[in-house]
PDB file of C-alpha atoms and ligand atoms in Angstrom:
ATOM      1  CA  UNK Z   1       0.000   0.000   0.000  1.00 76.00           C
ATOM      2  CA  UNK Z   2       1.256   3.455  -0.899  1.00 86.00           C
ATOM      3  CA  UNK Z   3       1.486   5.950   1.950  1.00 92.00           C
ATOM      4  CA  UNK Z   4      -0.438   9.232   1.796  1.00 97.00           C
ATOM      5  CA  UNK Z   5       2.314  11.867   1.684  1.00 96.00           C
ATOM      6  CA  UNK Z   6       1.035  14.709  -0.465  1.00 97.00           C
ATOM      7  CA  UNK Z   7      -1.576  17.409  -0.063  1.00 97.00           C
ATOM      8  CA  UNK Z   8      -3.088  19.888  -2.489  1.00 98.00           C
ATOM      9  CA  UNK Z   9      -4.439  23.213  -1.318  1.00 97.00           C
ATOM     10  CA  UNK Z  10      -6.424  25.005  -4.032  1.00 95.00           C
ATOM     11  CA  UNK Z  11      -5.948  28.748  -3.572  1.00 90.00           C
ATOM     12  CA  UNK Z  12      -6.711  30.337  -6.915  1.00 83.00           C
ATOM     13  CA  UNK Z  13     -10.143  31.749  -6.039  1.00 80.00           C
ATOM     14  CA  UNK Z  14     -10.752  35.468  -6.466  1.00 79.00           C
ATOM     15  CA  UNK Z  15     -12.088  36.005  -2.950  1.00 80.00           C
ATOM     16  CA  UNK Z  16     -14.939  38.210  -4.163  1.00 86.00           C
ATOM     17  CA  UNK Z  17     -16.818  37.714  -0.886  1.00 88.00           C
ATOM     18  CA  UNK Z  18     -14.124  39.755   0.870  1.00 90.00           C
ATOM     19  CA  UNK Z  19     -13.811  42.694  -1.493  1.00 92.00           C
ATOM     20  CA  UNK Z  20     -12.358  45.268  -1.198  1.00 92.00           C
ATOM     21  CA  UNK Z  21      -9.857  43.518   1.171  1.00 88.00           C
ATOM     22  CA  UNK Z  22      -9.015  40.974  -1.523  1.00 87.00           C
ATOM     23  CA  UNK Z  23      -8.600  43.404  -4.403  1.00 87.00           C
ATOM     24  CA  UNK Z  24      -4.802  43.194  -4.203  1.00 86.00           C
ATOM     25  CA  UNK Z  25      -4.371  40.512  -1.555  1.00 86.00           C
ATOM     26  CA  UNK Z  26      -4.944  36.754  -1.500  1.00 89.00           C
ATOM     27  CA  UNK Z  27      -7.950  35.867   0.656  1.00 90.00           C
ATOM     28  CA  UNK Z  28      -5.883  32.991   2.093  1.00 92.00           C
ATOM     29  CA  UNK Z  29      -3.630  35.610   3.719  1.00 93.00           C
ATOM     30  CA  UNK Z  30      -6.459  37.249   5.698  1.00 93.00           C
ATOM     31  CA  UNK Z  31      -5.461  36.698   9.325  1.00 95.00           C
ATOM     32  CA  UNK Z  32      -7.455  35.063  12.090  1.00 96.00           C
ATOM     33  CA  UNK Z  33      -6.075  37.245  14.932  1.00 96.00           C
ATOM     34  CA  UNK Z  34      -2.417  36.932  13.826  1.00 94.00           C
ATOM     35  CA  UNK Z  35      -2.231  33.903  11.560  1.00 94.00           C
ATOM     36  CA  UNK Z  36      -3.182  33.762   7.856  1.00 94.00           C
ATOM     37  CA  UNK Z  37      -5.996  31.267   7.272  1.00 95.00           C
ATOM     38  CA  UNK Z  38      -3.810  29.187   4.940  1.00 94.00           C
ATOM     39  CA  UNK Z  39      -1.292  28.639   7.740  1.00 94.00           C
ATOM     40  CA  UNK Z  40      -3.963  26.798   9.760  1.00 95.00           C
ATOM     41  CA  UNK Z  41      -4.436  24.449   6.783  1.00 96.00           C
ATOM     42  CA  UNK Z  42      -0.695  23.893   6.350  1.00 94.00           C
ATOM     43  CA  UNK Z  43      -0.410  23.169  10.096  1.00 93.00           C
ATOM     44  CA  UNK Z  44      -3.236  20.605   9.874  1.00 95.00           C
ATOM     45  CA  UNK Z  45      -1.419  18.905   6.972  1.00 95.00           C
ATOM     46  CA  UNK Z  46       1.871  18.743   8.885  1.00 93.00           C
ATOM     47  CA  UNK Z  47       0.180  17.543  12.086  1.00 93.00           C
ATOM     48  CA  UNK Z  48      -1.372  14.736  10.010  1.00 95.00           C
ATOM     49  CA  UNK Z  49       2.014  13.560   8.696  1.00 94.00           C
ATOM     50  CA  UNK Z  50       1.814  15.086   5.207  1.00 95.00           C
ATOM     51  CA  UNK Z  51       5.308  15.630   3.777  1.00 94.00           C
ATOM     52  CA  UNK Z  52       4.774  17.685   0.607  1.00 95.00           C
ATOM     53  CA  UNK Z  53       2.174  20.339  -0.107  1.00 96.00           C
ATOM     54  CA  UNK Z  54       1.223  21.796  -3.468  1.00 96.00           C
ATOM     55  CA  UNK Z  55      -0.600  25.111  -3.415  1.00 95.00           C
ATOM     56  CA  UNK Z  56      -2.537  25.855  -6.592  1.00 94.00           C
ATOM     57  CA  UNK Z  57      -2.391  29.625  -6.921  1.00 90.00           C
ATOM     58  CA  UNK Z  58      -3.564  32.339  -9.275  1.00 83.00           C
ATOM     59  CA  UNK Z  59      -3.329  36.123  -9.547  1.00 74.00           C
ATOM     60  CA  UNK Z  60      -2.372  38.181  -6.463  1.00 71.00           C
ATOM     61  CA  UNK Z  61      -1.141  35.074  -4.656  1.00 78.00           C
ATOM     62  CA  UNK Z  62       2.574  35.936  -4.400  1.00 84.00           C
ATOM     63  CA  UNK Z  63       2.192  36.866  -0.694  1.00 88.00           C
ATOM     64  CA  UNK Z  64       1.371  33.190   0.011  1.00 90.00           C
ATOM     65  CA  UNK Z  65       4.730  32.150  -1.456  1.00 88.00           C
ATOM     66  CA  UNK Z  66       6.528  34.895   0.459  1.00 88.00           C
ATOM     67  CA  UNK Z  67       4.783  33.969   3.696  1.00 90.00           C
ATOM     68  CA  UNK Z  68       6.207  30.447   3.640  1.00 87.00           C
ATOM     69  CA  UNK Z  69       9.650  31.588   2.497  1.00 81.00           C
ATOM     70  CA  UNK Z  70      12.508  32.785   4.691  1.00 78.00           C
ATOM     71  CA  UNK Z  71      12.619  36.547   5.338  1.00 82.00           C
ATOM     72  CA  UNK Z  72      16.311  37.044   6.104  1.00 83.00           C
ATOM     73  CA  UNK Z  73      16.065  40.786   6.767  1.00 86.00           C
ATOM     74  CA  UNK Z  74      13.223  40.355   9.258  1.00 84.00           C
ATOM     75  CA  UNK Z  75      14.937  37.392  10.924  1.00 85.00           C
ATOM     76  CA  UNK Z  76      18.202  39.328  11.357  1.00 86.00           C
ATOM     77  CA  UNK Z  77      16.318  42.293  12.744  1.00 86.00           C
ATOM     78  CA  UNK Z  78      14.460  40.162  15.310  1.00 83.00           C
ATOM     79  CA  UNK Z  79      17.676  38.336  16.243  1.00 85.00           C
ATOM     80  CA  UNK Z  80      19.524  41.652  16.769  1.00 88.00           C
ATOM     81  CA  UNK Z  81      16.722  42.891  19.025  1.00 86.00           C
ATOM     82  CA  UNK Z  82      16.693  39.622  20.990  1.00 87.00           C
ATOM     83  CA  UNK Z  83      13.048  38.946  20.099  1.00 85.00           C
ATOM     84  CA  UNK Z  84      13.421  35.186  20.095  1.00 85.00           C
ATOM     85  CA  UNK Z  85       9.692  34.459  20.584  1.00 81.00           C
ATOM     86  CA  UNK Z  86       8.779  36.425  17.440  1.00 80.00           C
ATOM     87  CA  UNK Z  87      11.717  34.907  15.579  1.00 80.00           C
ATOM     88  CA  UNK Z  88      10.417  31.429  16.375  1.00 78.00           C
ATOM     89  CA  UNK Z  89       6.990  32.380  14.964  1.00 78.00           C
ATOM     90  CA  UNK Z  90       8.557  33.667  11.762  1.00 77.00           C
ATOM     91  CA  UNK Z  91      10.881  30.688  11.317  1.00 77.00           C
ATOM     92  CA  UNK Z  92       8.093  28.192  12.003  1.00 74.00           C
ATOM     93  CA  UNK Z  93       6.549  28.930   8.599  1.00 73.00           C
ATOM     94  CA  UNK Z  94       9.674  28.138   6.592  1.00 75.00           C
ATOM     95  CA  UNK Z  95      10.218  24.483   7.490  1.00 73.00           C
ATOM     96  CA  UNK Z  96       7.621  23.160   5.091  1.00 79.00           C
ATOM     97  CA  UNK Z  97       8.079  21.396   1.739  1.00 87.00           C
ATOM     98  CA  UNK Z  98       5.861  23.647  -0.283  1.00 91.00           C
ATOM     99  CA  UNK Z  99       5.379  23.654  -4.038  1.00 92.00           C
ATOM    100  CA  UNK Z 100       3.387  26.070  -6.153  1.00 92.00           C
ATOM    101  CA  UNK Z 101       1.632  25.831  -9.457  1.00 92.00           C
ATOM    102  CA  UNK Z 102      -0.478  28.506 -11.122  1.00 89.00           C
ATOM    103  CA  UNK Z 103      -3.936  27.835 -12.426  1.00 87.00           C
ATOM    104  CA  UNK Z 104      -4.120  30.494 -15.108  1.00 80.00           C
ATOM    105  CA  UNK Z 105      -7.755  29.914 -16.098  1.00 81.00           C
ATOM    106  CA  UNK Z 106      -9.747  28.987 -12.987  1.00 80.00           C
ATOM    107  CA  UNK Z 107     -12.479  26.663 -14.243  1.00 89.00           C
ATOM    108  CA  UNK Z 108     -13.599  25.192 -10.941  1.00 92.00           C
ATOM    109  CA  UNK Z 109     -12.327  23.036  -8.085  1.00 94.00           C
ATOM    110  CA  UNK Z 110     -12.004  19.908 -10.259  1.00 96.00           C
ATOM    111  CA  UNK Z 111      -9.840  21.854 -12.687  1.00 95.00           C
ATOM    112  CA  UNK Z 112      -7.673  23.180  -9.816  1.00 95.00           C
ATOM    113  CA  UNK Z 113      -7.071  19.638  -8.544  1.00 96.00           C
ATOM    114  CA  UNK Z 114      -6.225  18.463 -12.062  1.00 96.00           C
ATOM    115  CA  UNK Z 115      -3.279  20.910 -12.073  1.00 95.00           C
ATOM    116  CA  UNK Z 116      -1.675  18.651  -9.441  1.00 96.00           C
ATOM    117  CA  UNK Z 117      -1.598  15.543 -11.643  1.00 96.00           C
ATOM    118  CA  UNK Z 118       2.163  15.552 -12.262  1.00 96.00           C
ATOM    119  CA  UNK Z 119       2.972  16.515  -8.657  1.00 96.00           C
ATOM    120  CA  UNK Z 120       0.861  13.659  -7.284  1.00 97.00           C
ATOM    121  CA  UNK Z 121       1.869  10.918  -9.726  1.00 95.00           C
ATOM    122  CA  UNK Z 122       0.508   7.499  -8.879  1.00 95.00           C
ATOM    123  CA  UNK Z 123      -0.086   7.988  -5.151  1.00 97.00           C
ATOM    124  CA  UNK Z 124      -3.079   8.561  -2.922  1.00 98.00           C
ATOM    125  CA  UNK Z 125      -3.252  12.208  -1.793  1.00 98.00           C
ATOM    126  CA  UNK Z 126      -5.385  14.683   0.098  1.00 98.00           C
ATOM    127  CA  UNK Z 127      -7.142  17.860  -0.983  1.00 98.00           C
ATOM    128  CA  UNK Z 128      -7.628  20.512   1.687  1.00 98.00           C
ATOM    129  CA  UNK Z 129      -9.862  23.516   1.046  1.00 96.00           C
ATOM    130  CA  UNK Z 130      -8.780  26.778   2.605  1.00 91.00           C
ATOM    131  CA  UNK Z 131     -12.248  28.025   3.548  1.00 91.00           C
ATOM    132  CA  UNK Z 132     -12.799  25.304   6.125  1.00 94.00           C
ATOM    133  CA  UNK Z 133     -10.816  25.304   9.375  1.00 95.00           C
ATOM    134  CA  UNK Z 134     -11.257  22.157  11.459  1.00 95.00           C
ATOM    135  CA  UNK Z 135     -10.708  21.496  15.140  1.00 93.00           C
ATOM    136  CA  UNK Z 136     -10.562  18.079  16.744  1.00 95.00           C
ATOM    137  CA  UNK Z 137      -8.141  16.185  18.990  1.00 95.00           C
ATOM    138  CA  UNK Z 138      -7.021  14.210  15.918  1.00 96.00           C
ATOM    139  CA  UNK Z 139      -6.717  16.457  12.828  1.00 97.00           C
ATOM    140  CA  UNK Z 140      -9.437  15.666  10.271  1.00 98.00           C
ATOM    141  CA  UNK Z 141      -6.891  14.953   7.531  1.00 98.00           C
ATOM    142  CA  UNK Z 142      -5.270  12.369   9.835  1.00 97.00           C
ATOM    143  CA  UNK Z 143      -8.709  10.825  10.476  1.00 97.00           C
ATOM    144  CA  UNK Z 144      -9.097  10.295   6.710  1.00 98.00           C
ATOM    145  CA  UNK Z 145      -5.567   8.871   6.488  1.00 97.00           C
ATOM    146  CA  UNK Z 146      -6.324   6.428   9.319  1.00 96.00           C
ATOM    147  CA  UNK Z 147      -9.357   5.123   7.388  1.00 96.00           C
ATOM    148  CA  UNK Z 148      -7.200   4.751   4.293  1.00 96.00           C
ATOM    149  CA  UNK Z 149      -4.838   2.436   6.210  1.00 94.00           C
ATOM    150  CA  UNK Z 150      -7.828   0.079   6.630  1.00 93.00           C
ATOM    151  CA  UNK Z 151      -9.767   0.514   3.401  1.00 94.00           C
ATOM    152  CA  UNK Z 152      -7.146   1.635   0.813  1.00 95.00           C
ATOM    153  CA  UNK Z 153     -10.009   3.639  -0.663  1.00 96.00           C
ATOM    154  CA  UNK Z 154     -10.852   7.284  -1.299  1.00 98.00           C
ATOM    155  CA  UNK Z 155     -12.583   8.885   1.671  1.00 98.00           C
ATOM    156  CA  UNK Z 156     -14.352  12.238   1.773  1.00 98.00           C
ATOM    157  CA  UNK Z 157     -15.096  14.171   4.969  1.00 98.00           C
ATOM    158  CA  UNK Z 158     -18.754  15.069   5.504  1.00 98.00           C
ATOM    159  CA  UNK Z 159     -20.757  16.778   8.221  1.00 97.00           C
ATOM    160  CA  UNK Z 160     -24.440  17.455   8.869  1.00 96.00           C
ATOM    161  CA  UNK Z 161     -25.588  20.897   7.731  1.00 96.00           C
ATOM    162  CA  UNK Z 162     -29.033  22.545   8.027  1.00 96.00           C
ATOM    163  CA  UNK Z 163     -31.233  21.073   5.292  1.00 95.00           C
ATOM    164  CA  UNK Z 164     -31.979  24.488   3.780  1.00 96.00           C
ATOM    165  CA  UNK Z 165     -28.243  24.972   3.099  1.00 95.00           C
ATOM    166  CA  UNK Z 166     -27.634  21.919   0.878  1.00 97.00           C
ATOM    167  CA  UNK Z 167     -27.331  24.170  -2.182  1.00 96.00           C
ATOM    168  CA  UNK Z 168     -24.043  25.539  -0.798  1.00 94.00           C
ATOM    169  CA  UNK Z 169     -22.329  22.135  -0.671  1.00 96.00           C
ATOM    170  CA  UNK Z 170     -21.567  18.820  -2.298  1.00 97.00           C
ATOM    171  CA  UNK Z 171     -24.052  16.401  -0.708  1.00 98.00           C
ATOM    172  CA  UNK Z 172     -23.839  12.623  -0.387  1.00 97.00           C
ATOM    173  CA  UNK Z 173     -26.528   9.979  -0.584  1.00 97.00           C
ATOM    174  CA  UNK Z 174     -25.266   7.602   2.132  1.00 96.00           C
ATOM    175  CA  UNK Z 175     -25.760   3.880   1.534  1.00 96.00           C
ATOM    176  CA  UNK Z 176     -24.649   1.966   4.583  1.00 95.00           C
ATOM    177  CA  UNK Z 177     -22.663   2.727   7.739  1.00 95.00           C
ATOM    178  CA  UNK Z 178     -19.819   0.253   7.282  1.00 94.00           C
ATOM    179  CA  UNK Z 179     -18.241   1.166  10.603  1.00 91.00           C
ATOM    180  CA  UNK Z 180     -18.853   3.913  13.125  1.00 89.00           C
ATOM    181  CA  UNK Z 181     -19.040   7.197  11.190  1.00 92.00           C
ATOM    182  CA  UNK Z 182     -17.865   5.662   7.870  1.00 96.00           C
ATOM    183  CA  UNK Z 183     -20.432   5.331   5.083  1.00 97.00           C
ATOM    184  CA  UNK Z 184     -20.474   3.750   1.683  1.00 97.00           C
ATOM    185  CA  UNK Z 185     -22.090   6.192  -0.716  1.00 98.00           C
ATOM    186  CA  UNK Z 186     -24.732   5.812  -3.429  1.00 97.00           C
ATOM    187  CA  UNK Z 187     -23.885   9.069  -5.084  1.00 96.00           C
ATOM    188  CA  UNK Z 188     -22.366  12.512  -4.693  1.00 97.00           C
ATOM    189  CA  UNK Z 189     -24.270  15.582  -5.918  1.00 97.00           C
ATOM    190  CA  UNK Z 190     -22.890  19.129  -6.171  1.00 96.00           C
ATOM    191  CA  UNK Z 191     -25.062  21.881  -4.656  1.00 96.00           C
ATOM    192  CA  UNK Z 192     -28.536  20.289  -4.883  1.00 96.00           C
ATOM    193  CA  UNK Z 193     -31.595  22.364  -3.991  1.00 96.00           C
ATOM    194  CA  UNK Z 194     -32.927  21.393  -0.549  1.00 96.00           C
ATOM    195  CA  UNK Z 195     -35.965  19.702  -2.147  1.00 96.00           C
ATOM    196  CA  UNK Z 196     -33.693  17.508  -4.277  1.00 95.00           C
ATOM    197  CA  UNK Z 197     -30.926  16.822  -1.744  1.00 96.00           C
ATOM    198  CA  UNK Z 198     -30.531  13.114  -0.895  1.00 96.00           C
ATOM    199  CA  UNK Z 199     -29.410  13.935   2.704  1.00 97.00           C
ATOM    200  CA  UNK Z 200     -27.992  16.778   4.759  1.00 96.00           C
ATOM    201  CA  UNK Z 201     -24.497  15.252   4.890  1.00 97.00           C
ATOM    202  CA  UNK Z 202     -22.266  17.835   3.215  1.00 98.00           C
ATOM    203  CA  UNK Z 203     -18.724  17.585   1.862  1.00 98.00           C
ATOM    204  CA  UNK Z 204     -16.608  19.848   4.068  1.00 96.00           C
ATOM    205  CA  UNK Z 205     -13.334  20.487   2.318  1.00 95.00           C
ATOM    206  CA  UNK Z 206     -11.120  17.512   3.182  1.00 98.00           C
ATOM    207  CA  UNK Z 207     -10.734  14.735   0.621  1.00 98.00           C
ATOM    208  CA  UNK Z 208      -8.470  11.697   0.453  1.00 98.00           C
ATOM    209  CA  UNK Z 209      -8.369  10.533  -3.140  1.00 98.00           C
ATOM    210  CA  UNK Z 210      -6.758   7.801  -5.179  1.00 98.00           C
ATOM    211  CA  UNK Z 211      -4.878   8.973  -8.308  1.00 97.00           C
ATOM    212  CA  UNK Z 212      -7.495   7.440 -10.632  1.00 97.00           C
ATOM    213  CA  UNK Z 213      -9.429  10.680 -10.066  1.00 98.00           C
ATOM    214  CA  UNK Z 214      -7.128  12.464 -12.550  1.00 97.00           C
ATOM    215  CA  UNK Z 215      -8.138  10.568 -15.696  1.00 97.00           C
ATOM    216  CA  UNK Z 216     -11.767  11.230 -14.738  1.00 97.00           C
ATOM    217  CA  UNK Z 217     -11.093  14.936 -14.196  1.00 97.00           C
ATOM    218  CA  UNK Z 218      -9.430  15.158 -17.607  1.00 96.00           C
ATOM    219  CA  UNK Z 219     -12.732  14.245 -19.236  1.00 95.00           C
ATOM    220  CA  UNK Z 220     -15.047  15.906 -16.745  1.00 93.00           C
ATOM    221  CA  UNK Z 221     -17.709  18.121 -18.328  1.00 93.00           C
ATOM    222  CA  UNK Z 222     -18.648  21.339 -16.504  1.00 92.00           C
ATOM    223  CA  UNK Z 223     -21.374  20.836 -13.888  1.00 93.00           C
ATOM    224  CA  UNK Z 224     -23.042  23.113 -11.300  1.00 92.00           C
ATOM    225  CA  UNK Z 225     -22.313  26.797 -11.983  1.00 91.00           C
ATOM    226  CA  UNK Z 226     -20.669  25.877 -15.316  1.00 93.00           C
ATOM    227  CA  UNK Z 227     -17.534  24.729 -13.427  1.00 93.00           C
ATOM    228  CA  UNK Z 228     -15.542  21.500 -13.558  1.00 95.00           C
ATOM    229  CA  UNK Z 229     -16.661  20.043 -10.246  1.00 96.00           C
ATOM    230  CA  UNK Z 230     -14.550  17.720  -8.099  1.00 97.00           C
ATOM    231  CA  UNK Z 231     -17.787  16.276  -6.668  1.00 97.00           C
ATOM    232  CA  UNK Z 232     -18.901  15.095 -10.138  1.00 97.00           C
ATOM    233  CA  UNK Z 233     -15.551  13.355 -10.716  1.00 97.00           C
ATOM    234  CA  UNK Z 234     -15.780  11.689  -7.286  1.00 98.00           C
ATOM    235  CA  UNK Z 235     -19.257  10.437  -8.190  1.00 97.00           C
ATOM    236  CA  UNK Z 236     -17.805   8.824 -11.328  1.00 97.00           C
ATOM    237  CA  UNK Z 237     -14.864   7.370  -9.360  1.00 98.00           C
ATOM    238  CA  UNK Z 238     -17.365   5.805  -6.948  1.00 97.00           C
ATOM    239  CA  UNK Z 239     -18.803   3.786  -9.828  1.00 96.00           C
ATOM    240  CA  UNK Z 240     -15.520   1.940 -10.425  1.00 95.00           C
ATOM    241  CA  UNK Z 241     -13.922   1.882  -6.941  1.00 96.00           C
ATOM    242  CA  UNK Z 242     -15.312   2.427  -3.456  1.00 95.00           C
ATOM    243  CA  UNK Z 243     -15.399   6.000  -2.180  1.00 98.00           C
ATOM    244  CA  UNK Z 244     -16.328   6.311   1.479  1.00 98.00           C
ATOM    245  CA  UNK Z 245     -17.664   9.269   3.447  1.00 98.00           C
ATOM    246  CA  UNK Z 246     -16.320   9.902   6.938  1.00 98.00           C
ATOM    247  CA  UNK Z 247     -18.590  11.903   9.238  1.00 98.00           C
ATOM    248  CA  UNK Z 248     -16.584  14.551  11.082  1.00 97.00           C
ATOM    249  CA  UNK Z 249     -17.647  15.103  14.688  1.00 96.00           C
ATOM    250  CA  UNK Z 250     -15.309  17.969  15.567  1.00 96.00           C
ATOM    251  CA  UNK Z 251     -15.769  21.701  15.034  1.00 94.00           C
ATOM    252  CA  UNK Z 252     -15.750  23.324  11.615  1.00 95.00           C
ATOM    253  CA  UNK Z 253     -15.249  27.029  10.989  1.00 94.00           C
ATOM    254  CA  UNK Z 254     -16.167  28.441   7.614  1.00 92.00           C
ATOM    255  CA  UNK Z 255     -13.821  31.349   6.976  1.00 93.00           C
ATOM    256  CA  UNK Z 256     -15.144  31.704   3.419  1.00 89.00           C
ATOM    257  CA  UNK Z 257     -17.847  34.182   4.374  1.00 90.00           C
ATOM    258  CA  UNK Z 258     -17.841  37.303   6.506  1.00 93.00           C
ATOM    259  CA  UNK Z 259     -19.883  36.065   9.450  1.00 95.00           C
ATOM    260  CA  UNK Z 260     -18.006  32.741   9.590  1.00 93.00           C
ATOM    261  CA  UNK Z 261     -14.738  34.653   9.467  1.00 95.00           C
ATOM    262  CA  UNK Z 262     -15.789  36.869  12.383  1.00 96.00           C
ATOM    263  CA  UNK Z 263     -16.930  33.892  14.462  1.00 95.00           C
ATOM    264  CA  UNK Z 264     -13.653  32.062  13.802  1.00 96.00           C
ATOM    265  CA  UNK Z 265     -11.658  35.139  14.811  1.00 97.00           C
ATOM    266  CA  UNK Z 266     -13.568  35.336  18.111  1.00 96.00           C
ATOM    267  CA  UNK Z 267     -13.235  31.606  18.841  1.00 95.00           C
ATOM    268  CA  UNK Z 268      -9.515  31.626  18.104  1.00 95.00           C
ATOM    269  CA  UNK Z 269      -9.070  34.884  20.018  1.00 96.00           C
ATOM    270  CA  UNK Z 270     -10.645  33.218  23.058  1.00 96.00           C
ATOM    271  CA  UNK Z 271      -7.832  30.624  23.073  1.00 94.00           C
ATOM    272  CA  UNK Z 272      -4.998  33.018  22.176  1.00 95.00           C
ATOM    273  CA  UNK Z 273      -2.713  33.553  25.204  1.00 95.00           C
ATOM    274  CA  UNK Z 274      -2.093  37.214  24.411  1.00 94.00           C
ATOM    275  CA  UNK Z 275      -5.676  38.388  23.991  1.00 97.00           C
ATOM    276  CA  UNK Z 276      -8.012  35.754  25.454  1.00 97.00           C
ATOM    277  CA  UNK Z 277      -8.621  37.423  28.836  1.00 97.00           C
ATOM    278  CA  UNK Z 278      -9.229  40.918  27.506  1.00 97.00           C
ATOM    279  CA  UNK Z 279     -11.399  39.555  24.671  1.00 97.00           C
ATOM    280  CA  UNK Z 280     -13.525  37.601  27.136  1.00 97.00           C
ATOM    281  CA  UNK Z 281     -14.006  40.680  29.343  1.00 97.00           C
ATOM    282  CA  UNK Z 282     -14.871  42.714  26.255  1.00 97.00           C
ATOM    283  CA  UNK Z 283     -17.486  40.203  25.075  1.00 96.00           C
ATOM    284  CA  UNK Z 284     -19.097  40.075  28.523  1.00 96.00           C
ATOM    285  CA  UNK Z 285     -19.262  43.889  28.656  1.00 95.00           C
ATOM    286  CA  UNK Z 286     -20.587  44.087  25.123  1.00 94.00           C
ATOM    287  CA  UNK Z 287     -23.253  41.496  25.959  1.00 93.00           C
ATOM    288  CA  UNK Z 288     -24.407  43.605  28.916  1.00 93.00           C
ATOM    289  CA  UNK Z 289     -24.503  46.752  26.783  1.00 92.00           C
ATOM    290  CA  UNK Z 290     -26.488  45.048  24.017  1.00 91.00           C
ATOM    291  CA  UNK Z 291     -28.922  43.613  26.547  1.00 90.00           C
ATOM    292  CA  UNK Z 292     -29.427  47.060  28.085  1.00 89.00           C
ATOM    293  CA  UNK Z 293     -30.098  48.572  24.641  1.00 87.00           C
ATOM    294  CA  UNK Z 294     -32.589  45.784  23.873  1.00 80.00           C
ATOM    295  CA  UNK Z 295     -34.452  46.420  27.128  1.00 75.00           C
ATOM    296  CA  UNK Z 296     -34.952  50.113  26.342  1.00 67.00           C
TER     297      UNK Z 296
HETATM  298  C1  G1P B   1     -16.641  23.414  -2.591  1.00 71.86           C
HETATM  299  C2  G1P B   1     -17.094  22.057  -3.126  1.00 71.86           C
HETATM  300  C3  G1P B   1     -18.309  21.557  -2.366  1.00 71.86           C
HETATM  301  C4  G1P B   1     -17.994  21.518  -0.871  1.00 71.86           C
HETATM  302  C5  G1P B   1     -17.517  22.898  -0.385  1.00 71.86           C
HETATM  303  C6  G1P B   1     -17.040  22.807   1.059  1.00 71.86           C
HETATM  304  O1  G1P B   1     -17.634  24.372  -2.911  1.00 71.86           O
HETATM  305  O2  G1P B   1     -17.386  22.165  -4.517  1.00 71.86           O
HETATM  306  O3  G1P B   1     -18.663  20.273  -2.806  1.00 71.86           O
HETATM  307  O4  G1P B   1     -19.141  21.121  -0.156  1.00 71.86           O
HETATM  308  O5  G1P B   1     -16.424  23.365  -1.184  1.00 71.86           O
HETATM  309  O6  G1P B   1     -16.650  24.039   1.567  1.00 71.86           O
HETATM  310  P1  G1P B   1     -17.364  25.972  -2.846  1.00 71.86           P
HETATM  311  O7  G1P B   1     -17.505  26.353  -1.406  1.00 71.86           O
HETATM  312  O8  G1P B   1     -15.989  26.190  -3.381  1.00 71.86           O
HETATM  313  O9  G1P B   1     -18.428  26.566  -3.711  1.00 71.86           O
END
């Protein structure tokens, strides 16, 4: 059995939901308190045992490359000032085997993943979407890799979402729970209307895939929204080899929209040693103020 060693992070999206902040800056660099969202994803990959990461980038994405590169001037400056704690934070981001490829004509998530064909070769690999930050005692990517050790099959992370939101996600039609939290799947549908959705189990941005997905993606016709959809290719893959769905029971933060981004910032802030106490006091005070205004 081949080990899962490689991860793909698609990061070529235009980030229109965060305009004007993303006019000249990659949305993946927007910070949650003090850490760019993409760094959380890279950390999850490393904590799961991933060795090589390919980031599929597009326009205005140079800052991502710079972020994970050494910054000699800054490092020397921090060293000279004896700021070893900050130096450690800066150096932490440079010990990663990162690779970059540009997707010049973004045609959808399936098309972004297809750009990684040569990088991946004939190995199983994971795809990690930058809009979904996951928290659990075992990283979600590692949970998928643990299943792979048993099944040697593609496994997609899913989670229950409110039924009226199925049109925002890829949705699975589960077949049978083969072991606790692991389902065989009848089919995968991209963004079905609530009335047509086969369940409320949504794909949440972590995929472990076998390399056979690439030949399917090469012939994949555009689907929902006129884009080449990864979900459609996974549905085809499931017809020739088993693709399982693993139900995630941890916490998911959607940093892809404004409210989700704000909530994530608050949650992370409440665990951040530097700001957690003052943030908590602030929220309590704010709560009292809002309550008083409501009572008036
Ligand atoms: C993508 C996938 C979708 C998945 C979602 C998870 O959609 O196409 O299947 O459920 O990510 O965040 P997007 O959010 O890029 O429209």
